PDB file of N, CA and C in Angstrom:
ATOM      1  N   MET A 132      -6.901  15.916  -8.790  1.00 85.00           N
ATOM      2  CA  MET A 132      -7.305  16.781  -7.521  1.00 85.00           C
ATOM      3  C   MET A 132      -7.362  15.795  -6.296  1.00 85.00           C
ATOM      4  N   ARG A 133      -8.368  14.230  -7.111  1.00 84.00           N
ATOM      5  CA  ARG A 133      -8.336  13.080  -5.735  1.00 84.00           C
ATOM      6  C   ARG A 133      -6.635  12.717  -5.542  1.00 84.00           C
ATOM      7  N   LEU A 134      -5.472  12.401  -6.567  1.00 84.00           N
ATOM      8  CA  LEU A 134      -4.569  11.858  -6.170  1.00 84.00           C
ATOM      9  C   LEU A 134      -3.833  13.045  -5.239  1.00 84.00           C
ATOM     10  N   TYR A 135      -3.819  14.156  -5.474  1.00 88.00           N
ATOM     11  CA  TYR A 135      -3.520  15.273  -4.754  1.00 88.00           C
ATOM     12  C   TYR A 135      -3.526  15.572  -3.515  1.00 88.00           C
ATOM     13  N   ILE A 136      -4.783  15.311  -2.699  1.00 89.00           N
ATOM     14  CA  ILE A 136      -5.514  14.878  -1.546  1.00 89.00           C
ATOM     15  C   ILE A 136      -5.161  13.461  -1.037  1.00 89.00           C
ATOM     16  N   THR A 137      -5.010  12.784  -2.034  1.00 86.00           N
ATOM     17  CA  THR A 137      -4.619  11.231  -1.068  1.00 86.00           C
ATOM     18  C   THR A 137      -3.160  11.370  -0.923  1.00 86.00           C
ATOM     19  N   VAL A 138      -2.386  12.078  -2.029  1.00 87.00           N
ATOM     20  CA  VAL A 138      -1.115  12.486  -1.449  1.00 87.00           C
ATOM     21  C   VAL A 138      -0.841  12.958   0.023  1.00 87.00           C
ATOM     22  N   ILE A 139      -1.418  13.988  -0.130  1.00 92.00           N
ATOM     23  CA  ILE A 139      -1.431  14.871   0.852  1.00 92.00           C
ATOM     24  C   ILE A 139      -1.677  14.088   2.698  1.00 92.00           C
ATOM     25  N   LEU A 140      -2.542  13.489   1.973  1.00 90.00           N
ATOM     26  CA  LEU A 140      -3.420  12.280   3.877  1.00 90.00           C
ATOM     27  C   LEU A 140      -2.627  11.146   3.588  1.00 90.00           C
ATOM     28  N   PHE A 141      -1.714  10.838   2.975  1.00 84.00           N
ATOM     29  CA  PHE A 141      -0.777  10.378   2.781  1.00 84.00           C
ATOM     30  C   PHE A 141       0.628  10.085   3.961  1.00 84.00           C
ATOM     31  N   LEU A 142       0.709  11.749   3.386  1.00 89.00           N
ATOM     32  CA  LEU A 142       1.633  12.211   3.782  1.00 89.00           C
ATOM     33  C   LEU A 142       1.767  13.371   5.231  1.00 89.00           C
ATOM     34  N   ILE A 143       0.923  13.452   5.761  1.00 92.00           N
ATOM     35  CA  ILE A 143      -0.001  13.224   6.800  1.00 92.00           C
ATOM     36  C   ILE A 143       0.237  12.820   7.965  1.00 92.00           C
ATOM     37  N   LEU A 144      -0.415  11.420   7.475  1.00 84.00           N
ATOM     38  CA  LEU A 144      -0.024  10.625   7.988  1.00 84.00           C
ATOM     39  C   LEU A 144       1.268   9.526   8.450  1.00 84.00           C
ATOM     40  N   LEU A 145       1.813   9.806   7.267  1.00 80.00           N
ATOM     41  CA  LEU A 145       3.154   9.604   7.820  1.00 80.00           C
ATOM     42  C   LEU A 145       4.258  10.489   8.632  1.00 80.00           C
ATOM     43  N   ALA A 146       3.830  11.698   8.903  1.00 85.00           N
ATOM     44  CA  ALA A 146       4.787  12.342   9.457  1.00 85.00           C
ATOM     45  C   ALA A 146       3.913  12.237  10.971  1.00 85.00           C
ATOM     46  N   ILE A 147       2.971  12.054  11.352  1.00 84.00           N
ATOM     47  CA  ILE A 147       2.393  11.671  12.274  1.00 84.00           C
ATOM     48  C   ILE A 147       2.856  10.538  13.151  1.00 84.00           C
ATOM     49  N   ALA A 148       3.353   9.461  12.193  1.00 74.00           N
ATOM     50  CA  ALA A 148       3.815   7.980  12.469  1.00 74.00           C
ATOM     51  C   ALA A 148       5.491   8.231  13.110  1.00 74.00           C
ATOM     52  N   PHE A 149       5.778   9.347  12.031  1.00 74.00           N
ATOM     53  CA  PHE A 149       7.159   9.593  12.458  1.00 74.00           C
ATOM     54  C   PHE A 149       8.007  10.457  13.719  1.00 74.00           C
ATOM     55  N   ILE A 150       6.683  11.366  14.271  1.00 81.00           N
ATOM     56  CA  ILE A 150       6.599  12.331  15.086  1.00 81.00           C
ATOM     57  C   ILE A 150       6.422  10.940  16.326  1.00 81.00           C
ATOM     58  N   PHE A 151       5.626  10.221  16.023  1.00 77.00           N
ATOM     59  CA  PHE A 151       4.979   9.371  17.232  1.00 77.00           C
ATOM     60  C   PHE A 151       6.375   8.298  17.489  1.00 77.00           C
ATOM     61  N   GLY A 152       6.787   8.419  16.717  1.00 70.00           N
ATOM     62  CA  GLY A 152       8.273   7.162  16.943  1.00 70.00           C
ATOM     63  C   GLY A 152       9.468   8.292  17.341  1.00 70.00           C
ATOM     64  N   SER A 153       9.940   9.120  17.468  1.00 74.00           N
ATOM     65  CA  SER A 153      10.736  10.490  17.636  1.00 74.00           C
ATOM     66  C   SER A 153      10.546  10.463  18.925  1.00 74.00           C
ATOM     67  N   GLN A 154       9.392  10.448  19.469  1.00 79.00           N
ATOM     68  CA  GLN A 154       9.092  10.755  21.419  1.00 79.00           C
ATOM     69  C   GLN A 154       8.760  10.054  21.334  1.00 79.00           C
ATOM     70  N   ASN A 155       9.671   8.080  21.672  1.00 77.00           N
ATOM     71  CA  ASN A 155       9.835   7.217  21.737  1.00 77.00           C
ATOM     72  C   ASN A 155      11.051   7.043  21.545  1.00 77.00           C
ATOM     73  N   ASP A 156      11.813   6.825  22.633  1.00 79.00           N
ATOM     74  CA  ASP A 156      13.209   6.279  22.416  1.00 79.00           C
ATOM     75  C   ASP A 156      13.658   4.914  23.348  1.00 79.00           C
ATOM     76  N   GLN A 157      12.403   4.075  23.593  1.00 88.00           N
ATOM     77  CA  GLN A 157      12.430   3.088  24.230  1.00 88.00           C
ATOM     78  C   GLN A 157      13.609   1.804  22.979  1.00 88.00           C
ATOM     79  N   ILE A 158      13.838   0.764  23.749  1.00 91.00           N
ATOM     80  CA  ILE A 158      14.417  -0.330  23.057  1.00 91.00           C
ATOM     81  C   ILE A 158      13.562  -0.974  22.971  1.00 91.00           C
ATOM     82  N   LEU A 159      13.006  -2.028  21.556  1.00 89.00           N
ATOM     83  CA  LEU A 159      11.917  -2.813  21.784  1.00 89.00           C
ATOM     84  C   LEU A 159      12.998  -4.367  20.655  1.00 89.00           C
ATOM     85  N   THR A 160      12.455  -5.158  21.649  1.00 91.00           N
ATOM     86  CA  THR A 160      13.738  -6.731  21.222  1.00 91.00           C
ATOM     87  C   THR A 160      12.137  -7.322  20.753  1.00 91.00           C
ATOM     88  N   LEU A 161      12.550  -7.622  18.862  1.00 88.00           N
ATOM     89  CA  LEU A 161      11.523  -8.511  18.045  1.00 88.00           C
ATOM     90  C   LEU A 161      12.740  -9.831  17.542  1.00 88.00           C
ATOM     91  N   ASN A 162      11.369 -10.601  18.142  1.00 90.00           N
ATOM     92  CA  ASN A 162      11.564 -11.917  18.030  1.00 90.00           C
ATOM     93  C   ASN A 162      11.381 -12.892  16.426  1.00 90.00           C
ATOM     94  N   TYR A 163      12.292 -12.508  15.750  1.00 81.00           N
ATOM     95  CA  TYR A 163      12.001 -13.234  14.105  1.00 81.00           C
ATOM     96  C   TYR A 163      11.873 -14.701  14.498  1.00 81.00           C
ATOM     97  N   LEU A 164      11.470 -15.177  13.607  1.00 87.00           N
ATOM     98  CA  LEU A 164      11.622 -16.718  13.456  1.00 87.00           C
ATOM     99  C   LEU A 164      12.927 -17.594  13.374  1.00 87.00           C
ATOM    100  N   VAL A 165      14.136 -16.862  12.794  1.00 90.00           N
ATOM    101  CA  VAL A 165      15.576 -17.295  13.120  1.00 90.00           C
ATOM    102  C   VAL A 165      16.295 -15.910  13.321  1.00 90.00           C
ATOM    103  N   ALA A 166      15.562 -15.117  14.089  1.00 90.00           N
ATOM    104  CA  ALA A 166      16.747 -13.842  14.320  1.00 90.00           C
ATOM    105  C   ALA A 166      16.334 -13.187  15.678  1.00 90.00           C
ATOM    106  N   LYS A 167      16.891 -12.765  16.136  1.00 93.00           N
ATOM    107  CA  LYS A 167      16.103 -11.648  17.512  1.00 93.00           C
ATOM    108  C   LYS A 167      17.405  -9.811  17.229  1.00 93.00           C
ATOM    109  N   THR A 168      16.445  -9.256  17.406  1.00 92.00           N
ATOM    110  CA  THR A 168      17.364  -7.734  16.563  1.00 92.00           C
ATOM    111  C   THR A 168      16.487  -6.843  18.152  1.00 92.00           C
ATOM    112  N   ASP A 169      17.443  -5.715  18.127  1.00 93.00           N
ATOM    113  CA  ASP A 169      17.337  -4.670  19.313  1.00 93.00           C
ATOM    114  C   ASP A 169      16.991  -3.440  18.260  1.00 93.00           C
ATOM    115  N   LEU A 170      15.684  -2.832  18.328  1.00 88.00           N
ATOM    116  CA  LEU A 170      15.415  -1.573  17.374  1.00 88.00           C
ATOM    117  C   LEU A 170      15.107  -0.213  18.448  1.00 88.00           C
ATOM    118  N   SER A 171      14.880   0.873  17.775  1.00 85.00           N
ATOM    119  CA  SER A 171      14.308   1.717  18.672  1.00 85.00           C
ATOM    120  C   SER A 171      13.036   1.931  18.706  1.00 85.00           C
ATOM    121  N   VAL A 172      11.914   2.473  19.437  1.00 80.00           N
ATOM    122  CA  VAL A 172      10.363   2.592  18.680  1.00 80.00           C
ATOM    123  C   VAL A 172      10.979   3.480  17.169  1.00 80.00           C
ATOM    124  N   ALA A 173      11.024   4.410  17.384  1.00 79.00           N
ATOM    125  CA  ALA A 173      11.717   5.330  15.734  1.00 79.00           C
ATOM    126  C   ALA A 173      11.969   4.191  14.700  1.00 79.00           C
ATOM    127  N   ALA A 174      12.524   3.384  14.995  1.00 81.00           N
ATOM    128  CA  ALA A 174      13.047   2.633  13.509  1.00 81.00           C
ATOM    129  C   ALA A 174      12.041   1.972  13.594  1.00 81.00           C
ATOM    130  N   ALA A 175      11.430   0.805  14.127  1.00 82.00           N
ATOM    131  CA  ALA A 175      10.298  -0.371  14.285  1.00 82.00           C
ATOM    132  C   ALA A 175       9.194   1.038  13.659  1.00 82.00           C
ATOM    133  N   VAL A 176       9.133   1.621  14.045  1.00 77.00           N
ATOM    134  CA  VAL A 176       7.586   2.830  13.493  1.00 77.00           C
ATOM    135  C   VAL A 176       7.811   2.690  11.920  1.00 77.00           C
ATOM    136  N   SER A 177       9.059   3.334  11.562  1.00 78.00           N
ATOM    137  CA  SER A 177       9.700   3.213  10.294  1.00 78.00           C
ATOM    138  C   SER A 177       9.401   2.547   9.107  1.00 78.00           C
ATOM    139  N   LEU A 178      10.155   0.896  10.461  1.00 84.00           N
ATOM    140  CA  LEU A 178      10.212   0.414   9.320  1.00 84.00           C
ATOM    141  C   LEU A 178       8.544  -0.333   8.452  1.00 84.00           C
ATOM    142  N   PHE A 179       8.209  -0.363   9.935  1.00 86.00           N
ATOM    143  CA  PHE A 179       6.526  -1.188   9.609  1.00 86.00           C
ATOM    144  C   PHE A 179       5.704  -0.259   8.846  1.00 86.00           C
ATOM    145  N   THR A 180       5.882   0.718   8.670  1.00 80.00           N
ATOM    146  CA  THR A 180       5.356   1.729   8.243  1.00 80.00           C
ATOM    147  C   THR A 180       5.383   2.029   6.691  1.00 80.00           C
ATOM    148  N   THR A 181       6.605   1.733   6.672  1.00 83.00           N
ATOM    149  CA  THR A 181       7.239   1.246   4.887  1.00 83.00           C
ATOM    150  C   THR A 181       6.878   0.078   4.183  1.00 83.00           C
ATOM    151  N   LEU A 182       6.965  -0.728   5.506  1.00 90.00           N
ATOM    152  CA  LEU A 182       6.972  -2.212   4.662  1.00 90.00           C
ATOM    153  C   LEU A 182       4.864  -2.236   4.651  1.00 90.00           C
ATOM    154  N   GLY A 183       4.261  -1.194   5.194  1.00 90.00           N
ATOM    155  CA  GLY A 183       2.888  -1.697   4.445  1.00 90.00           C
ATOM    156  C   GLY A 183       2.312  -0.317   3.519  1.00 90.00           C
ATOM    157  N   PHE A 184       3.206   0.286   3.086  1.00 84.00           N
ATOM    158  CA  PHE A 184       2.982   1.101   2.568  1.00 84.00           C
ATOM    159  C   PHE A 184       3.446   0.072   1.166  1.00 84.00           C
ATOM    160  N   LEU A 185       4.908  -0.575   1.251  1.00 89.00           N
ATOM    161  CA  LEU A 185       4.900  -0.992   0.199  1.00 89.00           C
ATOM    162  C   LEU A 185       3.847  -2.106   0.037  1.00 89.00           C
ATOM    163  N   LEU A 186       3.907  -2.897   0.965  1.00 94.00           N
ATOM    164  CA  LEU A 186       2.827  -3.838   0.566  1.00 94.00           C
ATOM    165  C   LEU A 186       1.073  -3.344  -0.004  1.00 94.00           C
ATOM    166  N   GLY A 187       0.950  -2.773   0.997  1.00 91.00           N
ATOM    167  CA  GLY A 187      -0.477  -1.989  -0.030  1.00 91.00           C
ATOM    168  C   GLY A 187      -0.603  -1.276  -1.529  1.00 91.00           C
ATOM    169  N   LEU A 188       1.095  -0.969  -1.363  1.00 88.00           N
ATOM    170  CA  LEU A 188       1.039  -0.602  -3.259  1.00 88.00           C
ATOM    171  C   LEU A 188       1.580  -1.658  -4.051  1.00 88.00           C
ATOM    172  N   LEU A 189       2.178  -2.791  -3.819  1.00 94.00           N
ATOM    173  CA  LEU A 189       2.093  -4.028  -4.577  1.00 94.00           C
ATOM    174  C   LEU A 189       0.624  -4.563  -5.077  1.00 94.00           C
ATOM    175  N   PHE A 190      -0.127  -4.667  -3.805  1.00 94.00           N
ATOM    176  CA  PHE A 190      -1.083  -5.126  -3.632  1.00 94.00           C
ATOM    177  C   PHE A 190      -2.431  -4.363  -4.762  1.00 94.00           C
ATOM    178  N   ALA A 191      -1.960  -3.301  -4.711  1.00 91.00           N
ATOM    179  CA  ALA A 191      -3.351  -2.490  -5.747  1.00 91.00           C
ATOM    180  C   ALA A 191      -2.236  -2.056  -7.062  1.00 91.00           C
ATOM    181  N   LEU A 192      -1.278  -2.692  -7.220  1.00 91.00           N
ATOM    182  CA  LEU A 192      -0.743  -2.930  -8.603  1.00 91.00           C
ATOM    183  C   LEU A 192      -0.986  -4.004  -9.341  1.00 91.00           C
ATOM    184  N   PHE A 193      -1.015  -4.764  -8.417  1.00 93.00           N
ATOM    185  CA  PHE A 193      -1.778  -6.125  -8.989  1.00 93.00           C
ATOM    186  C   PHE A 193      -2.724  -6.189  -9.104  1.00 93.00           C
ATOM    187  N   TRP A 194      -3.350  -6.142  -8.239  1.00 91.00           N
ATOM    188  CA  TRP A 194      -5.183  -5.757  -8.719  1.00 91.00           C
ATOM    189  C   TRP A 194      -5.253  -5.036  -9.491  1.00 91.00           C
ATOM    190  N   LYS A 195      -4.271  -3.658 -10.617  1.00 89.00           N
ATOM    191  CA  LYS A 195      -4.587  -3.018 -11.402  1.00 89.00           C
ATOM    192  C   LYS A 195      -4.698  -4.437 -12.467  1.00 89.00           C
ATOM    193  N   LEU A 196      -3.331  -4.532 -12.649  1.00 89.00           N
ATOM    194  CA  LEU A 196      -2.915  -5.334 -13.670  1.00 89.00           C
ATOM    195  C   LEU A 196      -4.141  -6.377 -13.844  1.00 89.00           C
ATOM    196  N   LEU A 197      -4.496  -7.063 -12.752  1.00 88.00           N
ATOM    197  CA  LEU A 197      -5.347  -8.380 -13.114  1.00 88.00           C
ATOM    198  C   LEU A 197      -6.279  -7.587 -13.582  1.00 88.00           C
ATOM    199  N   ARG A 198      -6.780  -6.478 -13.221  1.00 87.00           N
ATOM    200  CA  ARG A 198      -8.296  -6.098 -13.859  1.00 87.00           C
ATOM    201  C   ARG A 198      -8.450  -5.823 -15.080  1.00 87.00           C
ATOM    202  N   MET A 199      -7.048  -5.555 -15.602  1.00 86.00           N
ATOM    203  CA  MET A 199      -6.069  -5.121 -17.088  1.00 86.00           C
ATOM    204  C   MET A 199      -6.412  -6.461 -17.872  1.00 86.00           C
ATOM    205  N   ILE A 200      -6.105  -7.378 -17.265  1.00 85.00           N
ATOM    206  CA  ILE A 200      -5.464  -8.904 -18.137  1.00 85.00           C
ATOM    207  C   ILE A 200      -7.192  -9.302 -18.328  1.00 85.00           C
ATOM    208  N   LYS A 201      -7.763  -8.610 -16.816  1.00 77.00           N
ATOM    209  CA  LYS A 201      -9.228  -9.872 -17.190  1.00 77.00           C
ATOM    210  C   LYS A 201     -10.095  -9.313 -17.911  1.00 77.00           C
ATOM    211  N   PRO A 202     -10.548 -10.489 -18.646  1.00 68.00           N
ATOM    212  CA  PRO A 202     -11.729  -9.477 -19.979  1.00 68.00           C
ATOM    213  C   PRO A 202     -12.679  -9.091 -19.199  1.00 68.00           C
ATOM    214  N   THR A 203     -13.636  -8.401 -19.171  1.00 63.00           N
ATOM    215  CA  THR A 203     -15.190  -7.923 -18.737  1.00 63.00           C
ATOM    216  C   THR A 203     -16.027  -8.495 -19.600  1.00 63.00           C
ATOM    217  N   LYS A 204     -17.087  -9.046 -18.767  1.00 64.00           N
ATOM    218  CA  LYS A 204     -18.083 -10.168 -18.794  1.00 64.00           C
ATOM    219  C   LYS A 204     -19.184  -9.280 -19.796  1.00 64.00           C
ATOM    220  N   ASN A 205     -19.294  -8.355 -19.253  1.00 62.00           N
ATOM    221  CA  ASN A 205     -20.198  -7.661 -19.494  1.00 62.00           C
ATOM    222  C   ASN A 205     -20.599  -6.459 -20.648  1.00 62.00           C
ATOM    223  N   LYS A 206     -19.131  -6.473 -21.712  1.00 59.00           N
ATOM    224  CA  LYS A 206     -19.209  -6.677 -23.116  1.00 59.00           C
ATOM    225  C   LYS A 206     -19.632  -7.323 -23.722  1.00 59.00           C
ATOM    226  N   GLN A 207     -20.388  -7.410 -24.946  1.00 58.00           N
ATOM    227  CA  GLN A 207     -20.832  -7.872 -25.670  1.00 58.00           C
ATOM    228  C   GLN A 207     -19.887  -7.630 -27.225  1.00 58.00           C
ATOM    229  N   PRO A 208     -19.913  -9.040 -28.101  1.00 58.00           N
ATOM    230  CA  PRO A 208     -18.903  -8.783 -29.010  1.00 58.00           C
ATOM    231  C   PRO A 208     -20.001  -8.100 -30.029  1.00 58.00           C
ATOM    232  N   ILE A 209     -19.236  -7.397 -31.159  1.00 61.00           N
ATOM    233  CA  ILE A 209     -19.559  -5.945 -31.927  1.00 61.00           C
ATOM    234  C   ILE A 209     -20.350  -7.520 -32.929  1.00 61.00           C
ATOM    235  N   THR A 210     -21.526  -7.042 -33.676  1.00 63.00           N
ATOM    236  CA  THR A 210     -22.082  -8.202 -34.478  1.00 63.00           C
ATOM    237  C   THR A 210     -22.786  -6.900 -35.818  1.00 63.00           C
ATOM    238  N   GLN A 211     -21.988  -7.570 -37.098  1.00 64.00           N
ATOM    239  CA  GLN A 211     -22.767  -6.276 -38.009  1.00 64.00           C
ATOM    240  C   GLN A 211     -24.452  -6.963 -37.877  1.00 64.00           C
ATOM    241  N   LYS A 212     -25.279  -5.350 -38.637  1.00 60.00           N
ATOM    242  CA  LYS A 212     -26.741  -6.146 -38.811  1.00 60.00           C
ATOM    243  C   LYS A 212     -26.562  -5.903 -40.572  1.00 60.00           C
ATOM    244  N   LYS A 213     -27.548  -7.636 -40.338  1.00 60.00           N
ATOM    245  CA  LYS A 213     -27.820  -7.978 -41.644  1.00 60.00           C
ATOM    246  C   LYS A 213     -28.600  -6.449 -42.763  1.00 60.00           C
ATOM    247  N   SER A 214     -28.011  -5.912 -43.995  1.00 56.00           N
ATOM    248  CA  SER A 214     -29.168  -4.900 -44.437  1.00 56.00           C
ATOM    249  C   SER A 214     -30.136  -5.654 -45.641  1.00 56.00           C
TER     250      SER A 214
END
């Protein structure tokens, strides 16, 4: 259920970002270190929303991978009792 709510919330926010971008047809000039480009606001919003989503997804997957690999300190080794 939590996954469904998260996906629905994400889709709503994504739709708001795209609606905002589509209402602004102005041209932006983006200056990179080695290049310069002209984009519409809609393209810039789409680009940076997608980049943010991908970076967040990569960070979450990397964090989950580290948690799986790293042993937990709370677990104690199982020892057999002497009878």
